[in-house]
């Protein structure tokens, strides 16, 4: 085994890139679920964001416009879900699953003309002297701006949920929508906003896959990333900080195990291959189990809401 | 209860109608795919085969397909569905569909099944595969000649004989022209996951590989190599010519169309028989994609000569002396591998490092 072949700086750098799509999608879903809505269509919104972002970036030559288009695409798709579940009170689980299938189909239709094209490259954020620090510079301070935006959004989500009045309202609706409604909160309107935010974030995550991480458009390219994002939200017990940890653990161990394999590690490949799932679940469950205060899930999660008065 | 009766009635009607109107109704052919038809690799080529069938028979044939079908219980459901809806012939196009195909075939003795790259057959199940390892030998030769770091990265999918054969064949060919060559194999445990395939390619490149061979289905490793610069790749299953001339310098193309057309024709004529075939470069099921200008002229000429020699039966990728990884003898001087051993290959040849996961 030749572990010296693995460069820690490059490893950390690919870890951050690998984790970003998951982090974005999981953060979005976290807000949706904190508002009491279960949207299982993350995979569908991600892949639609991937093709919308890719197509826009290729057509305009501008990655920022591409990311914007990815977010808009994901948000528009999520509004289909919002209308069906919040206005027509359709079953959230079934609608979410349908959304995934619809997103996969729609994206391959939209993507017909974009196979085999190279997208414009996303600019690295110039952090000046920070990028020149040995090791740390390459690992943490030489990424594209989306990586830093995703970290900022984690912080912003945490702040919004736990430190603002609007965040408190959103959480109240997620815990007990009947009571929130009695207090005069606009349950449906706030849930619409949360669902759209979730869609936009999933779309951003998808666009990051097709514009930076792979980078290309291929049908079905999310290959289950949306489901992993959903799982991370649950194992992170609906907290932004733990979602960050979960996404980085999963992304990190995935990249690490591939590197270990490439370096000819003596560890059996079967164990390496399952390690991202095992490590992520184990760590997050242990953290969440430390102080058991009943279930962390929002109490109204997935329940339909119909204002009677 | 009512539902069951209805289903039974529907099945009877279906059986009657297919019997009575066999002459007039188009032959229905189903295809089960492991990835999306737009993967640019494996499934894309099977889809080309389906289109060739439609082209050849026009109105006489009706085709249906289902993409991204997981290997396992889901596959059985999809095949059962196709058989129930009147398919006469079903192509199941991935190794992992082998047992599901056999199971479903037992329930529908009147439906013909064709399973790709497996080894089981039955009265109504044929097995077909291509000798991809012949193409792997040509790739290995080019890779061994062109690598400067002497490190070749290999993105493998699942530890099944087909994949192991490919690793062995390309390694032997590379080693023959470059004794210092080293293979780093990464098992992705997926046929199709662009992000993971791309990560695997990047990990290999970061550790010094300047040639990436892949046995997964998407073009993501090609994109990762293009991003990295000075790295060469080979198209897998499909030409992947959108990445030519660099990084993709050549490819193995799976050409299923002629076989599919032939077998559908036999079902129409009633001459279909189960068999187990394994076609290579000679029969045209394996093709070597155009070798790009990034490859030096003489290497290109050698590779083409090698391809022709394999097609003519003068050259076999597994010709002794070859030892197994543990040093025991597998093939003596001048001996060539028999198909039985190749079909069940579960060992590395001498010189490869690492273990095959099981």
mmCIF file with all atom_site columns, C-alpha atoms in Angstrom, chain B residues 210-340:
data_model
loop_
_atom_site.group_PDB
_atom_site.id
_atom_site.type_symbol
_atom_site.label_atom_id
_atom_site.label_alt_id
_atom_site.label_comp_id
_atom_site.label_asym_id
_atom_site.label_entity_id
_atom_site.label_seq_id
_atom_site.pdbx_PDB_ins_code
_atom_site.Cartn_x
_atom_site.Cartn_y
_atom_site.Cartn_z
_atom_site.occupancy
_atom_site.B_iso_or_equiv
_atom_site.pdbx_formal_charge
_atom_site.auth_seq_id
_atom_site.auth_comp_id
_atom_site.auth_asym_id
_atom_site.auth_atom_id
_atom_site.pdbx_PDB_model_num
ATOM 1   C CA . UNK B 1 210 ? -2.245  9.217   -16.962 1.00 0.00 ? 210 UNK B CA 1
ATOM 2   C CA . UNK B 1 211 ? -4.404  6.570   -18.608 1.00 0.00 ? 211 UNK B CA 1
ATOM 3   C CA . UNK B 1 212 ? -7.941  5.824   -17.410 1.00 0.00 ? 212 UNK B CA 1
ATOM 4   C CA . UNK B 1 213 ? -9.721  2.666   -18.500 1.00 0.00 ? 213 UNK B CA 1
ATOM 5   C CA . UNK B 1 214 ? -13.337 2.307   -17.442 1.00 0.00 ? 214 UNK B CA 1
ATOM 6   C CA . UNK B 1 215 ? -15.839 -0.500  -17.180 1.00 0.00 ? 215 UNK B CA 1
ATOM 7   C CA . UNK B 1 216 ? -18.733 1.685   -16.075 1.00 0.00 ? 216 UNK B CA 1
ATOM 8   C CA . UNK B 1 217 ? -21.361 3.050   -18.405 1.00 0.00 ? 217 UNK B CA 1
ATOM 9   C CA . UNK B 1 218 ? -21.311 6.847   -18.397 1.00 0.00 ? 218 UNK B CA 1
ATOM 10  C CA . UNK B 1 219 ? -19.000 9.353   -20.025 1.00 0.00 ? 219 UNK B CA 1
ATOM 11  C CA . UNK B 1 220 ? -18.221 11.034  -16.680 1.00 0.00 ? 220 UNK B CA 1
ATOM 12  C CA . UNK B 1 221 ? -14.646 9.650   -16.463 1.00 0.00 ? 221 UNK B CA 1
ATOM 13  C CA . UNK B 1 222 ? -14.030 11.155  -19.910 1.00 0.00 ? 222 UNK B CA 1
ATOM 14  C CA . UNK B 1 223 ? -15.174 14.556  -18.638 1.00 0.00 ? 223 UNK B CA 1
ATOM 15  C CA . UNK B 1 224 ? -12.953 14.242  -15.558 1.00 0.00 ? 224 UNK B CA 1
ATOM 16  C CA . UNK B 1 225 ? -9.962  13.348  -17.736 1.00 0.00 ? 225 UNK B CA 1
ATOM 17  C CA . UNK B 1 226 ? -10.668 16.227  -20.106 1.00 0.00 ? 226 UNK B CA 1
ATOM 18  C CA . UNK B 1 227 ? -10.711 18.500  -17.069 1.00 0.00 ? 227 UNK B CA 1
ATOM 19  C CA . UNK B 1 228 ? -7.380  17.197  -15.833 1.00 0.00 ? 228 UNK B CA 1
ATOM 20  C CA . UNK B 1 229 ? -5.592  17.669  -19.144 1.00 0.00 ? 229 UNK B CA 1
ATOM 21  C CA . UNK B 1 230 ? -2.811  15.289  -20.014 1.00 0.00 ? 230 UNK B CA 1
ATOM 22  C CA . UNK B 1 231 ? -4.750  12.039  -19.521 1.00 0.00 ? 231 UNK B CA 1
ATOM 23  C CA . UNK B 1 232 ? -6.005  9.557   -22.101 1.00 0.00 ? 232 UNK B CA 1
ATOM 24  C CA . UNK B 1 233 ? -9.171  7.460   -21.943 1.00 0.00 ? 233 UNK B CA 1
ATOM 25  C CA . UNK B 1 234 ? -11.045 4.928   -24.048 1.00 0.00 ? 234 UNK B CA 1
ATOM 26  C CA . UNK B 1 235 ? -14.724 4.919   -24.917 1.00 0.00 ? 235 UNK B CA 1
ATOM 27  C CA . UNK B 1 236 ? -16.525 2.094   -23.139 1.00 0.00 ? 236 UNK B CA 1
ATOM 28  C CA . UNK B 1 237 ? -19.370 0.153   -24.809 1.00 0.00 ? 237 UNK B CA 1
ATOM 29  C CA . UNK B 1 238 ? -20.029 3.110   -27.076 1.00 0.00 ? 238 UNK B CA 1
ATOM 30  C CA . UNK B 1 239 ? -17.690 5.221   -29.186 1.00 0.00 ? 239 UNK B CA 1
ATOM 31  C CA . UNK B 1 240 ? -17.920 8.293   -26.921 1.00 0.00 ? 240 UNK B CA 1
ATOM 32  C CA . UNK B 1 241 ? -16.467 10.185  -29.870 1.00 0.00 ? 241 UNK B CA 1
ATOM 33  C CA . UNK B 1 242 ? -17.629 13.505  -28.418 1.00 0.00 ? 242 UNK B CA 1
ATOM 34  C CA . UNK B 1 243 ? -14.483 13.298  -26.271 1.00 0.00 ? 243 UNK B CA 1
ATOM 35  C CA . UNK B 1 244 ? -12.143 12.597  -29.212 1.00 0.00 ? 244 UNK B CA 1
ATOM 36  C CA . UNK B 1 245 ? -9.341  13.198  -30.109 1.00 0.00 ? 245 UNK B CA 1
ATOM 37  C CA . UNK B 1 246 ? -8.359  13.858  -26.483 1.00 0.00 ? 246 UNK B CA 1
ATOM 38  C CA . UNK B 1 247 ? -8.836  12.456  -23.914 1.00 0.00 ? 247 UNK B CA 1
ATOM 39  C CA . UNK B 1 248 ? -10.654 9.608   -25.736 1.00 0.00 ? 248 UNK B CA 1
ATOM 40  C CA . UNK B 1 249 ? -8.101  8.043   -28.094 1.00 0.00 ? 249 UNK B CA 1
ATOM 41  C CA . UNK B 1 250 ? -10.041 4.915   -29.073 1.00 0.00 ? 250 UNK B CA 1
ATOM 42  C CA . UNK B 1 251 ? -12.963 2.828   -27.891 1.00 0.00 ? 251 UNK B CA 1
ATOM 43  C CA . UNK B 1 252 ? -14.707 -0.509  -27.723 1.00 0.00 ? 252 UNK B CA 1
ATOM 44  C CA . UNK B 1 253 ? -18.078 -0.341  -29.428 1.00 0.00 ? 253 UNK B CA 1
ATOM 45  C CA . UNK B 1 254 ? -20.694 -2.970  -28.672 1.00 0.00 ? 254 UNK B CA 1
ATOM 46  C CA . UNK B 1 255 ? -22.583 -3.638  -31.861 1.00 0.00 ? 255 UNK B CA 1
ATOM 47  C CA . UNK B 1 256 ? -25.814 -5.438  -30.945 1.00 0.00 ? 256 UNK B CA 1
ATOM 48  C CA . UNK B 1 257 ? -28.014 -4.443  -33.889 1.00 0.00 ? 257 UNK B CA 1
ATOM 49  C CA . UNK B 1 258 ? -27.256 -7.319  -36.300 1.00 0.00 ? 258 UNK B CA 1
ATOM 50  C CA . UNK B 1 259 ? -27.752 -9.937  -33.593 1.00 0.00 ? 259 UNK B CA 1
ATOM 51  C CA . UNK B 1 260 ? -31.050 -8.429  -32.422 1.00 0.00 ? 260 UNK B CA 1
ATOM 52  C CA . UNK B 1 261 ? -32.365 -8.253  -35.974 1.00 0.00 ? 261 UNK B CA 1
ATOM 53  C CA . UNK B 1 262 ? -31.348 -11.870 -36.612 1.00 0.00 ? 262 UNK B CA 1
ATOM 54  C CA . UNK B 1 263 ? -33.039 -13.189 -33.456 1.00 0.00 ? 263 UNK B CA 1
ATOM 55  C CA . UNK B 1 264 ? -36.243 -11.207 -33.907 1.00 0.00 ? 264 UNK B CA 1
ATOM 56  C CA . UNK B 1 265 ? -36.396 -12.569 -37.460 1.00 0.00 ? 265 UNK B CA 1
ATOM 57  C CA . UNK B 1 266 ? -36.079 -16.103 -36.134 1.00 0.00 ? 266 UNK B CA 1
ATOM 58  C CA . UNK B 1 267 ? -38.938 -15.572 -33.702 1.00 0.00 ? 267 UNK B CA 1
ATOM 59  C CA . UNK B 1 268 ? -41.109 -14.368 -36.596 1.00 0.00 ? 268 UNK B CA 1
ATOM 60  C CA . UNK B 1 269 ? -40.253 -17.409 -38.674 1.00 0.00 ? 269 UNK B CA 1
ATOM 61  C CA . UNK B 1 270 ? -40.612 -19.757 -35.734 1.00 0.00 ? 270 UNK B CA 1
ATOM 62  C CA . UNK B 1 271 ? -37.009 -20.968 -36.006 1.00 0.00 ? 271 UNK B CA 1
ATOM 63  C CA . UNK B 1 272 ? -35.778 -19.442 -32.757 1.00 0.00 ? 272 UNK B CA 1
ATOM 64  C CA . UNK B 1 273 ? -33.774 -21.870 -30.612 1.00 0.00 ? 273 UNK B CA 1
ATOM 65  C CA . UNK B 1 274 ? -32.055 -21.214 -27.279 1.00 0.00 ? 274 UNK B CA 1
ATOM 66  C CA . UNK B 1 275 ? -28.300 -21.020 -27.567 1.00 0.00 ? 275 UNK B CA 1
ATOM 67  C CA . UNK B 1 276 ? -25.309 -19.524 -25.897 1.00 0.00 ? 276 UNK B CA 1
ATOM 68  C CA . UNK B 1 277 ? -23.157 -17.412 -28.178 1.00 0.00 ? 277 UNK B CA 1
ATOM 69  C CA . UNK B 1 278 ? -20.072 -15.337 -27.614 1.00 0.00 ? 278 UNK B CA 1
ATOM 70  C CA . UNK B 1 279 ? -19.155 -13.142 -30.569 1.00 0.00 ? 279 UNK B CA 1
ATOM 71  C CA . UNK B 1 280 ? -16.026 -11.059 -30.874 1.00 0.00 ? 280 UNK B CA 1
ATOM 72  C CA . UNK B 1 281 ? -14.267 -8.748  -33.286 1.00 0.00 ? 281 UNK B CA 1
ATOM 73  C CA . UNK B 1 282 ? -14.474 -11.391 -36.010 1.00 0.00 ? 282 UNK B CA 1
ATOM 74  C CA . UNK B 1 283 ? -18.286 -11.539 -35.990 1.00 0.00 ? 283 UNK B CA 1
ATOM 75  C CA . UNK B 1 284 ? -18.515 -7.770  -35.670 1.00 0.00 ? 284 UNK B CA 1
ATOM 76  C CA . UNK B 1 285 ? -20.157 -7.668  -32.250 1.00 0.00 ? 285 UNK B CA 1
ATOM 77  C CA . UNK B 1 286 ? -17.068 -5.955  -30.821 1.00 0.00 ? 286 UNK B CA 1
ATOM 78  C CA . UNK B 1 287 ? -15.705 -3.026  -32.775 1.00 0.00 ? 287 UNK B CA 1
ATOM 79  C CA . UNK B 1 288 ? -12.665 -0.884  -32.174 1.00 0.00 ? 288 UNK B CA 1
ATOM 80  C CA . UNK B 1 289 ? -13.596 2.794   -32.446 1.00 0.00 ? 289 UNK B CA 1
ATOM 81  C CA . UNK B 1 290 ? -11.451 5.099   -34.531 1.00 0.00 ? 290 UNK B CA 1
ATOM 82  C CA . UNK B 1 291 ? -7.990  5.582   -33.063 1.00 0.00 ? 291 UNK B CA 1
ATOM 83  C CA . UNK B 1 292 ? -7.435  9.315   -32.823 1.00 0.00 ? 292 UNK B CA 1
ATOM 84  C CA . UNK B 1 293 ? -4.444  11.381  -33.926 1.00 0.00 ? 293 UNK B CA 1
ATOM 85  C CA . UNK B 1 294 ? -3.297  11.721  -30.315 1.00 0.00 ? 294 UNK B CA 1
ATOM 86  C CA . UNK B 1 295 ? -1.887  8.210   -30.716 1.00 0.00 ? 295 UNK B CA 1
ATOM 87  C CA . UNK B 1 296 ? 1.493   8.029   -32.505 1.00 0.00 ? 296 UNK B CA 1
ATOM 88  C CA . UNK B 1 297 ? 1.262   6.630   -36.028 1.00 0.00 ? 297 UNK B CA 1
ATOM 89  C CA . UNK B 1 298 ? 3.278   3.466   -35.313 1.00 0.00 ? 298 UNK B CA 1
ATOM 90  C CA . UNK B 1 299 ? 1.277   2.604   -32.164 1.00 0.00 ? 299 UNK B CA 1
ATOM 91  C CA . UNK B 1 300 ? -1.898  3.066   -34.145 1.00 0.00 ? 300 UNK B CA 1
ATOM 92  C CA . UNK B 1 301 ? -0.610  0.726   -36.859 1.00 0.00 ? 301 UNK B CA 1
ATOM 93  C CA . UNK B 1 302 ? 0.335   -1.904  -34.264 1.00 0.00 ? 302 UNK B CA 1
ATOM 94  C CA . UNK B 1 303 ? -3.077  -1.640  -32.624 1.00 0.00 ? 303 UNK B CA 1
ATOM 95  C CA . UNK B 1 304 ? -4.865  -2.080  -35.938 1.00 0.00 ? 304 UNK B CA 1
ATOM 96  C CA . UNK B 1 305 ? -2.659  -5.058  -36.832 1.00 0.00 ? 305 UNK B CA 1
ATOM 97  C CA . UNK B 1 306 ? -3.482  -6.546  -33.456 1.00 0.00 ? 306 UNK B CA 1
ATOM 98  C CA . UNK B 1 307 ? -7.203  -6.080  -34.072 1.00 0.00 ? 307 UNK B CA 1
ATOM 99  C CA . UNK B 1 308 ? -6.957  -7.800  -37.446 1.00 0.00 ? 308 UNK B CA 1
ATOM 100 C CA . UNK B 1 309 ? -4.893  -10.666 -36.043 1.00 0.00 ? 309 UNK B CA 1
ATOM 101 C CA . UNK B 1 310 ? -7.497  -11.263 -33.313 1.00 0.00 ? 310 UNK B CA 1
ATOM 102 C CA . UNK B 1 311 ? -10.285 -11.203 -35.899 1.00 0.00 ? 311 UNK B CA 1
ATOM 103 C CA . UNK B 1 312 ? -8.379  -13.695 -38.058 1.00 0.00 ? 312 UNK B CA 1
ATOM 104 C CA . UNK B 1 313 ? -7.937  -16.022 -35.098 1.00 0.00 ? 313 UNK B CA 1
ATOM 105 C CA . UNK B 1 314 ? -4.141  -15.736 -35.199 1.00 0.00 ? 314 UNK B CA 1
ATOM 106 C CA . UNK B 1 315 ? -3.854  -13.987 -31.882 1.00 0.00 ? 315 UNK B CA 1
ATOM 107 C CA . UNK B 1 316 ? -5.565  -14.768 -28.583 1.00 0.00 ? 316 UNK B CA 1
ATOM 108 C CA . UNK B 1 317 ? -5.451  -12.232 -25.733 1.00 0.00 ? 317 UNK B CA 1
ATOM 109 C CA . UNK B 1 318 ? -4.831  -15.046 -23.259 1.00 0.00 ? 318 UNK B CA 1
ATOM 110 C CA . UNK B 1 319 ? -1.876  -16.962 -24.672 1.00 0.00 ? 319 UNK B CA 1
ATOM 111 C CA . UNK B 1 320 ? 0.567   -18.651 -22.279 1.00 0.00 ? 320 UNK B CA 1
ATOM 112 C CA . UNK B 1 321 ? 2.811   -18.535 -20.463 1.00 0.00 ? 321 UNK B CA 1
ATOM 113 C CA . UNK B 1 322 ? 0.492   -16.840 -17.975 1.00 0.00 ? 322 UNK B CA 1
ATOM 114 C CA . UNK B 1 323 ? 0.517   -17.313 -14.224 1.00 0.00 ? 323 UNK B CA 1
ATOM 115 C CA . UNK B 1 324 ? -2.233  -16.533 -11.791 1.00 0.00 ? 324 UNK B CA 1
ATOM 116 C CA . UNK B 1 325 ? -1.720  -13.719 -9.304  1.00 0.00 ? 325 UNK B CA 1
ATOM 117 C CA . UNK B 1 326 ? -0.518  -16.175 -6.635  1.00 0.00 ? 326 UNK B CA 1
ATOM 118 C CA . UNK B 1 327 ? 2.227   -17.430 -8.970  1.00 0.00 ? 327 UNK B CA 1
ATOM 119 C CA . UNK B 1 328 ? 0.704   -20.762 -9.903  1.00 0.00 ? 328 UNK B CA 1
ATOM 120 C CA . UNK B 1 329 ? 0.662   -21.645 -13.557 1.00 0.00 ? 329 UNK B CA 1
ATOM 121 C CA . UNK B 1 330 ? -2.530  -21.048 -15.500 1.00 0.00 ? 330 UNK B CA 1
ATOM 122 C CA . UNK B 1 331 ? -1.493  -21.384 -19.132 1.00 0.00 ? 331 UNK B CA 1
ATOM 123 C CA . UNK B 1 332 ? 1.663   -23.087 -20.372 1.00 0.00 ? 332 UNK B CA 1
ATOM 124 C CA . UNK B 1 333 ? 3.808   -21.681 -23.161 1.00 0.00 ? 333 UNK B CA 1
ATOM 125 C CA . UNK B 1 334 ? 1.719   -21.320 -26.310 1.00 0.00 ? 334 UNK B CA 1
ATOM 126 C CA . UNK B 1 335 ? -1.488  -22.551 -24.710 1.00 0.00 ? 335 UNK B CA 1
ATOM 127 C CA . UNK B 1 336 ? -4.626  -20.417 -25.107 1.00 0.00 ? 336 UNK B CA 1
ATOM 128 C CA . UNK B 1 337 ? -7.436  -20.041 -22.600 1.00 0.00 ? 337 UNK B CA 1
ATOM 129 C CA . UNK B 1 338 ? -10.584 -22.107 -23.107 1.00 0.00 ? 338 UNK B CA 1
ATOM 130 C CA . UNK B 1 339 ? -13.981 -20.396 -23.021 1.00 0.00 ? 339 UNK B CA 1
ATOM 131 C CA . UNK B 1 340 ? -15.059 -22.226 -19.885 1.00 0.00 ? 340 UNK B CA 1
#
